[in-house]
Every structure is written in C-alpha cells, then in structure tokens.
Amino acid sequence: MEDRRQQIVNAGLAILREEGLPGLTQPRICARTGLRQRHLTYYYPTRLDLLNAVTRADIERRRVTA
C-alpha cells in the first residue's frame, strides 16, 4: 500500500510543479496514476488530505536537499 501512496504523492508533486495549486485535483491525480477516483479516495479521502500529503513530501524533500 505504501508504494501506491508514494505513487500518488509523486504525481501530486509533479502536478503541483507543472500547474500549481489549482491544478492539484483528484481527477488529475487519477489520470496520472491510472487510479479510479474511488480508489484514490481510499488512500486520501479528501483533497485536503491529498494536499497535506503532497505538501509534507515537498517539505521533506526540500529539507533533505538543503
């Protein structure tokens, strides 16, 4: 399950870099990962949950590379 979560977060990070915050939507994550929305909401029930996970991953990556 952790691999799928990481795949979702990585897709979120890529979308955030390419399109900014307005582009970070569940349908776009689904399109990029090949998941159905109901499967995505199993891992991240709300957009806020998804945004929190992506933000934490981004902060952690910046902290490690700094």
Backbone as a chain_set.jsonl record, in Angstrom:
{"seq": "MEDRRQQIVNAGLAILREEGLPGLTQPRICARTGLRQRHLTYYYPTRLDLLNAVTRADIERRRVTA", "coords": {"N": [[0.834, -1.191, 0.0], [2.019, 1.2, 0.638], [3.643, 1.813, -1.546], [1.761, 2.578, -3.464], [0.689, 4.835, -2.27], [2.964, 6.454, -2.352], [3.267, 6.702, -5.098], [0.994, 8.193, -5.704], [1.533, 10.552, -4.272], [3.897, 11.369, -5.55], [2.884, 11.891, -8.119], [1.221, 13.996, -7.446], [3.124, 15.893, -6.615], [4.432, 16.377, -9.043], [2.348, 17.454, -10.587], [1.773, 19.707, -9.074], [4.159, 21.178, -9.431], [4.012, 21.615, -12.2], [1.479, 22.766, -12.745], [0.644, 24.226, -10.593], [-1.109, 25.028, -7.516], [-3.968, 25.217, -8.104], [-4.184, 23.268, -10.069], [-3.861, 20.872, -8.805], [-5.75, 18.413, -8.455], [-8.088, 15.816, -7.617], [-9.125, 14.347, -9.887], [-7.058, 14.85, -11.777], [-4.848, 13.686, -10.551], [-5.727, 11.052, -10.569], [-5.822, 10.566, -13.343], [-3.124, 10.691, -13.947], [-2.013, 8.631, -12.427], [-3.46, 6.419, -13.074], [-5.459, 5.48, -11.491], [-8.785, 4.876, -10.289], [-11.167, 7.28, -9.171], [-12.507, 6.549, -6.828], [-10.732, 4.727, -5.771], [-8.551, 6.332, -5.264], [-9.605, 7.947, -3.263], [-9.71, 6.125, -1.26], [-7.129, 6.058, -0.262], [-6.597, 8.788, 0.169], [-8.999, 10.514, 1.412], [-10.058, 13.148, 1.069], [-9.556, 16.213, -0.778], [-8.037, 17.907, 0.755], [-6.665, 16.11, 2.459], [-5.051, 14.898, 0.545], [-3.605, 17.119, -0.367], [-2.244, 17.799, 2.004], [-0.544, 15.539, 2.271], [1.018, 15.758, -0.057], [2.196, 18.258, 0.352], [3.665, 17.796, 2.709], [5.49, 15.886, 1.74], [6.855, 17.444, -0.124], [8.043, 19.386, 1.531], [9.681, 17.721, 3.068], [11.427, 16.708, 1.097], [12.691, 19.067, 0.311], [13.962, 19.721, 2.678], [15.771, 17.628, 2.986], [17.425, 17.987, 0.767], [18.525, 20.416, 1.273]], "CA": [[0.0, 0.0, 0.0], [2.879, 2.381, 0.698], [4.077, 2.141, -2.897], [0.663, 3.286, -4.131], [0.652, 6.176, -1.665], [4.103, 7.2, -2.881], [2.935, 6.995, -6.491], [0.016, 9.281, -5.672], [2.228, 11.76, -3.823], [4.798, 11.783, -6.632], [2.056, 12.502, -9.156], [0.801, 15.28, -6.902], [4.263, 16.808, -6.671], [4.655, 16.741, -10.445], [1.257, 18.344, -10.996], [1.972, 20.965, -8.36], [5.232, 21.906, -10.119], [3.621, 21.959, -13.568], [0.228, 23.519, -12.871], [0.352, 24.991, -9.391], [-2.129, 24.526, -6.594], [-5.279, 24.972, -8.711], [-4.135, 22.056, -10.889], [-3.771, 19.68, -7.966], [-7.104, 17.914, -8.236], [-8.194, 14.366, -7.592], [-9.191, 13.789, -11.243], [-5.746, 14.911, -12.435], [-4.028, 12.647, -9.918], [-6.228, 9.78, -11.095], [-5.389, 10.437, -14.734], [-1.673, 10.48, -13.98], [-1.651, 7.375, -11.771], [-4.264, 5.313, -13.581], [-6.411, 5.051, -10.465], [-10.142, 5.416, -10.301], [-11.289, 8.234, -8.073], [-12.887, 5.869, -5.581], [-9.522, 4.124, -5.212], [-7.753, 7.433, -4.724], [-10.198, 8.395, -2.006], [-9.377, 5.129, -0.242], [-5.857, 6.484, 0.312], [-6.724, 10.195, 0.574], [-10.437, 10.734, 1.274], [-10.435, 14.492, 0.64], [-8.496, 16.985, -1.435], [-7.181, 18.413, 1.827], [-5.775, 15.02, 2.84], [-4.091, 14.767, -0.548], [-2.754, 18.314, -0.32], [-1.361, 17.648, 3.165], [0.478, 14.533, 1.963], [1.916, 16.314, -1.073], [2.941, 19.339, 0.993], [4.657, 17.184, 3.61], [6.534, 15.278, 0.914], [7.648, 18.533, -0.701], [8.851, 19.948, 2.616], [10.708, 16.729, 3.415], [12.415, 16.686, 0.01], [13.468, 20.315, 0.389], [14.782, 19.644, 3.887], [16.845, 16.662, 2.735], [18.357, 18.519, -0.227], [19.091, 21.693, 1.743]], "C": [[0.879, 1.256, 0.0], [3.378, 2.787, -0.681], [3.015, 2.942, -3.645], [0.561, 4.702, -3.574], [1.787, 7.033, -2.224], [3.868, 7.583, -4.337], [1.971, 8.174, -6.566], [0.7, 10.593, -5.293], [3.171, 12.267, -4.913], [4.033, 12.437, -7.777], [1.592, 13.882, -8.708], [1.915, 16.314, -6.947], [4.52, 17.283, -8.096], [3.583, 17.721, -10.926], [1.415, 19.71, -10.332], [3.061, 21.808, -9.031], [4.776, 22.422, -11.482], [2.457, 22.944, -13.632], [-0.106, 24.388, -11.668], [-0.779, 24.379, -8.593], [-3.497, 24.313, -7.242], [-5.322, 23.691, -9.553], [-4.109, 20.775, -10.09], [-5.177, 19.223, -7.587], [-7.087, 16.391, -8.233], [-8.32, 13.78, -9.003], [-7.845, 13.818, -11.981], [-4.791, 13.876, -11.85], [-4.438, 11.281, -10.474], [-5.748, 9.547, -12.524], [-3.904, 10.104, -14.808], [-1.272, 9.122, -13.405], [-2.408, 6.167, -12.311], [-5.241, 4.744, -12.566], [-7.797, 5.588, -10.757], [-10.276, 6.311, -9.073], [-11.678, 7.551, -6.77], [-11.693, 5.155, -4.946], [-8.614, 5.192, -4.606], [-8.298, 7.872, -3.368], [-10.062, 7.346, -0.902], [-8.108, 5.569, 0.495], [-5.934, 7.897, 0.886], [-8.184, 10.609, 0.369], [-10.85, 12.121, 0.761], [-9.258, 15.158, -0.074], [-7.525, 17.538, -0.391], [-6.209, 17.341, 2.316], [-4.675, 14.838, 1.798], [-3.107, 15.932, -0.531], [-1.777, 18.249, 0.855], [-0.234, 16.665, 2.874], [1.496, 15.07, 0.963], [2.787, 17.414, -0.464], [4.014, 18.789, 1.916], [5.813, 16.569, 2.827], [7.439, 16.348, 0.316], [8.564, 19.15, 0.355], [9.982, 18.996, 2.972], [11.803, 16.677, 2.344], [13.283, 17.939, 0.053], [14.409, 20.291, 1.597], [15.986, 18.727, 3.674], [17.873, 17.229, 1.776], [19.017, 19.811, 0.22], [20.369, 21.5, 2.522]], "O": [[0.502, 2.27, -0.587], [3.524, 3.977, -0.96], [3.339, 3.878, -4.376], [0.369, 5.656, -4.327], [1.586, 8.207, -2.533], [4.235, 8.681, -4.756], [2.13, 9.054, -7.412], [0.469, 11.624, -5.925], [3.233, 13.469, -5.167], [4.49, 13.431, -8.34], [1.574, 14.825, -9.499], [1.679, 17.476, -7.279], [4.795, 18.461, -8.323], [3.893, 18.705, -11.597], [1.211, 20.744, -10.968], [2.9, 23.019, -9.181], [5.117, 23.539, -11.871], [2.445, 23.847, -14.469], [-1.034, 25.195, -11.718], [-1.331, 23.341, -8.958], [-4.142, 23.305, -6.954], [-6.388, 23.1, -9.726], [-4.314, 19.696, -10.646], [-5.714, 19.596, -6.543], [-6.18, 15.765, -8.781], [-7.66, 12.781, -9.289], [-7.537, 12.894, -12.733], [-4.014, 13.261, -12.581], [-3.585, 10.459, -10.809], [-5.317, 8.446, -12.867], [-3.486, 9.313, -15.653], [-0.292, 8.528, -13.853], [-2.04, 5.025, -12.036], [-5.787, 3.657, -12.757], [-7.955, 6.628, -11.396], [-9.588, 6.123, -8.07], [-11.209, 7.953, -5.705], [-11.642, 4.994, -3.727], [-7.99, 4.977, -3.567], [-7.534, 8.135, -2.44], [-10.278, 7.654, 0.27], [-8.024, 5.466, 1.719], [-5.398, 8.168, 1.96], [-8.562, 11.011, -0.731], [-11.877, 12.253, 0.094], [-8.116, 14.709, 0.026], [-6.323, 17.622, -0.641], [-5.04, 17.64, 2.563], [-3.508, 14.648, 2.141], [-1.901, 15.729, -0.667], [-0.608, 18.607, 0.71], [0.921, 16.939, 3.203], [2.698, 14.857, 1.121], [3.984, 17.484, -0.742], [5.149, 19.265, 1.905], [6.975, 16.713, 3.207], [8.656, 16.173, 0.258], [9.738, 19.405, 0.085], [11.12, 19.426, 3.157], [12.987, 16.61, 2.676], [14.494, 17.859, -0.152], [15.531, 20.793, 1.523], [17.089, 19.025, 4.132], [19.069, 16.987, 1.94], [19.98, 20.256, -0.404], [20.965, 22.474, 2.982]]}, "num_chains": 1, "name": "protein.A"}
